[in-house]
Amino acid sequence: MVDAITEFVVGKIGNYLIEEASMLIGVKDDLEELKTELRCIHGYLKDVEAREREDEASKEWSKLVLDFAYDVEDVLDTYHLKLEERSQRRGLRRLTNKIGRKMDAYNIVDDIKILKRRILDITRKRETYGIGGLKEPQGGGNTSSLRVRQLRRARSVDQEEVVVGLEDDAKILLEKLLYYEDKSRFIISIFGMGGLGKTALARKLYNSGDVKERFKYRAWTYVSQEYKTGDILMRIIRSLRMTFGEESEKIRKFAEEELEVYLHGLLEGKKYLVVVDDIWEREAWESLKRALPCNHEGSRVIITTRIKAVAEGVDGRFYAHKLRFLTFEESWELFEQRAFRNIQRKDEDLLKTGKEMVQKCRGLPLCIVVLAGLLSRKTPSEWNDVCNSLWRHLKDDSIHISTVFDLSFKDLRHESKLCFLYLSIFPEDYEIDREKLIHLLVAEGFIQGNEEETMEDVARSYIEELIDRSLLEAVRRKRRKVMSCRIHHLLRDVAIKKSKELNFVNVYNDHLAQHSSTTCRREVVHHLIRRYSSEKYKNKRTRSFLYFGESGCLVGRDSETMKLLDSETMKLLRVLHLGGLRFHFASNGDLIHLRYLGIHGYYFSYYLAFISKLRFLQTLDASLDASGHIISETVDLRKLTSLRHVIGKFFGELLIGDAANLQTLRSISSDSWNKLKHELLINLRDLEIYEYSTSEERRVPVSWASLTKLRNLRVLKLRAKCGVYLWLESEEAVRSMDVISPSLESVTLVGITFEEDPMPFFQKMPRLEGLILENCHYSGGKMSVSEQGFGRLRKLCFFMESLDELQIEEEAMPHLIELLIISKELEKLKLIIPNRLRACMR
């Protein structure tokens, strides 16, 4: 594991030598020497960690290397901080800069001399105790970066997960879902040990065509050990997709009791199916059941749990189903699907080796898929090496998931190892937004871009690799892309354990109440911890602080709001994810290393002055509150020239300077948007313009001409508050639509008024895969799609105030898989569409 950290630090030294050459001119040779020594040591670490078991001497030596690597990072980051602080001094303080710079230079020379002595001592210890072999340093794993990109491009991310085996279980449960005579609310509990596939089976039932046809109203939520009933209820409401626009905004502010009443009202008199995944205690069901009506419509609830007492402890009518292990035949089918996808020829010896390993997995699906993910990236000649290694670690004549994971983890490149360990920051069963994870990984400095791909694209490839290896589960997909993911709780436990050993992440919650560390790089809080002493939190080496929990202040002694984050002790911070946490930040200078700031929109006004100083910030995310709080103040980001992602509801004026790096901008008012220099937004990929105003005077039309300059734009959302409309100049739109969207994949329009049928120009977008028209007005009555229209469209949704006729020609939309039409006068709507598209309607 230590090799991932050393490789990261080696890369960081290299970046400093390239980007900060002038400031390091006096110590450049020494740094190059440190880099070379550390790279050589990295090679020995790879050899140590490749062994079946580490001896105590190797473990202690690895710890020395880890501490040394972290100290190198601290010295470089601290020196860079001091130079940046001096460069910003004004007035009389600037006169002391020359002397100060000399002192800083002497200090770093002394620091590096000490580091050189330490690394020589580490090398001597290795030689004295015979640690490691003489292998050349390796890049990590057996897969080159080029090979990973080739594999990624060869496979569609949108591949549907196929649940192998359990056909008999599915048949029994489908019978209970569809044909059980009881018309009252009926509960099906699926229980069994972790890794058996309870969630996969529930998802197979949930996505069954017969189930979709029988239950018009379906919802999915998860619970886990750490839950809040309000969050569970909110996920069910969102999943039902029965609320839109202003109504959605309103319910985000509901208290738990209000959500309970609201959900009950939504489902009253309706036939529904709700899946409640991963319940750990009966109290969770007790707090949820009141919101699910006990009507006589034939509604069903599916519960998954590891605990038999929970499965059988629900009241009312229920059926408890214990999940079995897979048979060998089912295990082999599951293994075959994943392990052989990159192998063209399967000889008898390879099949024999594979079957021997699968036999030892004893029918546990999680163990099988992780093993298959590992072997799918191995050559046939390497399968025997994996098999031999597994045989040496058999427990009770079985392969355990921990053994398979260790092999899979060691096979990862160092960047992918860091990405996996970083997953330990998220709470159990947390649905991880992919883009948020990417922004965090980039901000942490784990990702290096290249000439062909941005840092974000590279990070996506690492996430896809973890999914490909079954170390991460894709939860939600959109436009053939993974939108959110989740880590299995067994694998998350391993990630937390390894992260703690490496001083990589320290997690605080009700179940993991560790003491604060003075050396750990990342501190994570999962719940509001009151009376948490500020004296415990003085870690000058912290690179990240992340909070996932309810809103509020973190309170110190004497009920005074404590200074949780002190700039004097947190100057090396790269990531600050505060969620709903509010704190007093006594800042005497910039946080020049800060790359990510995530805050609650409600508290945004408290941080305006602080934010304006974050010159090197990459991501500003002010959307971390469920209510979607509107930011009405003027926000000046003109000094933040490194911005890549700006997220929040910016109703007031939003001032942006050099925006060449900007990729995400959502959402901005139409007035602020029209004032920007659009020709500078050359890398913008995701844009949302949201008109919040109800005043005719403040509403400004969005010009399609302003969008023609966004050549890399992929996602476009134009939204108007319910009852307010954005008027788009249709003649100009028609003229420019051919050139507006060479890369657009998704268009969402809310509250838009069309003077002419918009289909003729939307259908010309060459890459458009999703089109949503919500609460839109069109007085023309008829919309038409020609034969050649929408060549790539997969999803088309109409939530129209009024529409008389929709006509789609026979050859149009050849790839459409979802057609959703909701109208106040749906029964009067004249539909002239191909029969094949009627099958896509829901």
Short mmCIF file of N, CA and C in Angstrom, two decimals, residues 7 40 52 95 127 376 429 461 472 530 535 556 575 600 606 616 687 704 761 817:
data_model
loop_
_atom_site.label_atom_id
_atom_site.label_comp_id
_atom_site.label_asym_id
_atom_site.label_seq_id
_atom_site.Cartn_x
_atom_site.Cartn_y
_atom_site.Cartn_z
N GLU A 7 4.73 6.74 -4.88
CA GLU A 7 4.61 7.10 -6.30
C GLU A 7 3.93 8.45 -6.46
N CYS A 40 13.78 4.64 -6.46
CA CYS A 40 14.43 3.35 -6.25
C CYS A 40 13.80 2.61 -5.07
N GLU A 52 3.97 -12.80 -0.21
CA GLU A 52 2.76 -13.35 0.39
C GLU A 52 2.54 -12.81 1.80
N LEU A 95 8.82 45.29 2.01
CA LEU A 95 10.24 45.58 2.13
C LEU A 95 11.00 44.44 2.80
N GLU A 127 19.42 -2.36 3.38
CA GLU A 127 20.55 -3.24 3.07
C GLU A 127 20.92 -4.10 4.28
N SER A 376 -9.73 -10.70 -15.47
CA SER A 376 -10.07 -10.16 -16.79
C SER A 376 -8.96 -9.27 -17.34
N ASP A 429 -23.23 2.91 2.44
CA ASP A 429 -24.35 2.90 1.50
C ASP A 429 -24.59 4.25 0.85
N SER A 461 -11.72 7.49 -16.08
CA SER A 461 -11.19 6.19 -16.48
C SER A 461 -10.82 5.34 -15.27
N LEU A 472 -16.24 -1.39 -7.26
CA LEU A 472 -17.18 -0.29 -7.13
C LEU A 472 -18.40 -0.66 -7.97
N ARG A 530 -20.87 17.12 18.86
CA ARG A 530 -20.87 18.31 19.70
C ARG A 530 -19.85 18.17 20.84
N GLU A 535 -8.87 21.70 20.88
CA GLU A 535 -7.46 21.34 21.15
C GLU A 535 -7.09 20.03 20.48
N GLY A 556 -17.93 23.94 20.59
CA GLY A 556 -16.85 23.58 21.49
C GLY A 556 -17.25 23.75 22.94
N VAL A 575 -8.66 20.31 0.26
CA VAL A 575 -10.10 20.04 0.13
C VAL A 575 -10.80 20.44 1.42
N HIS A 600 -22.69 24.75 2.17
CA HIS A 600 -24.15 24.87 2.16
C HIS A 600 -24.51 26.23 1.58
N TYR A 606 -21.72 34.13 4.36
CA TYR A 606 -20.72 34.26 5.42
C TYR A 606 -19.29 34.13 4.87
N PHE A 616 -6.37 29.93 -6.24
CA PHE A 616 -6.07 28.72 -6.99
C PHE A 616 -7.18 27.67 -6.87
N LEU A 687 -23.59 23.45 -18.69
CA LEU A 687 -24.10 24.79 -18.44
C LEU A 687 -25.56 24.73 -18.02
N TRP A 704 -29.58 32.58 -28.36
CA TRP A 704 -28.95 31.36 -28.87
C TRP A 704 -27.56 31.67 -29.40
N PHE A 761 -35.25 22.11 -35.30
CA PHE A 761 -33.83 22.38 -35.08
C PHE A 761 -33.22 21.51 -33.99
N ILE A 817 -35.15 4.67 -26.48
CA ILE A 817 -35.53 3.60 -25.56
C ILE A 817 -36.50 4.08 -24.49
#
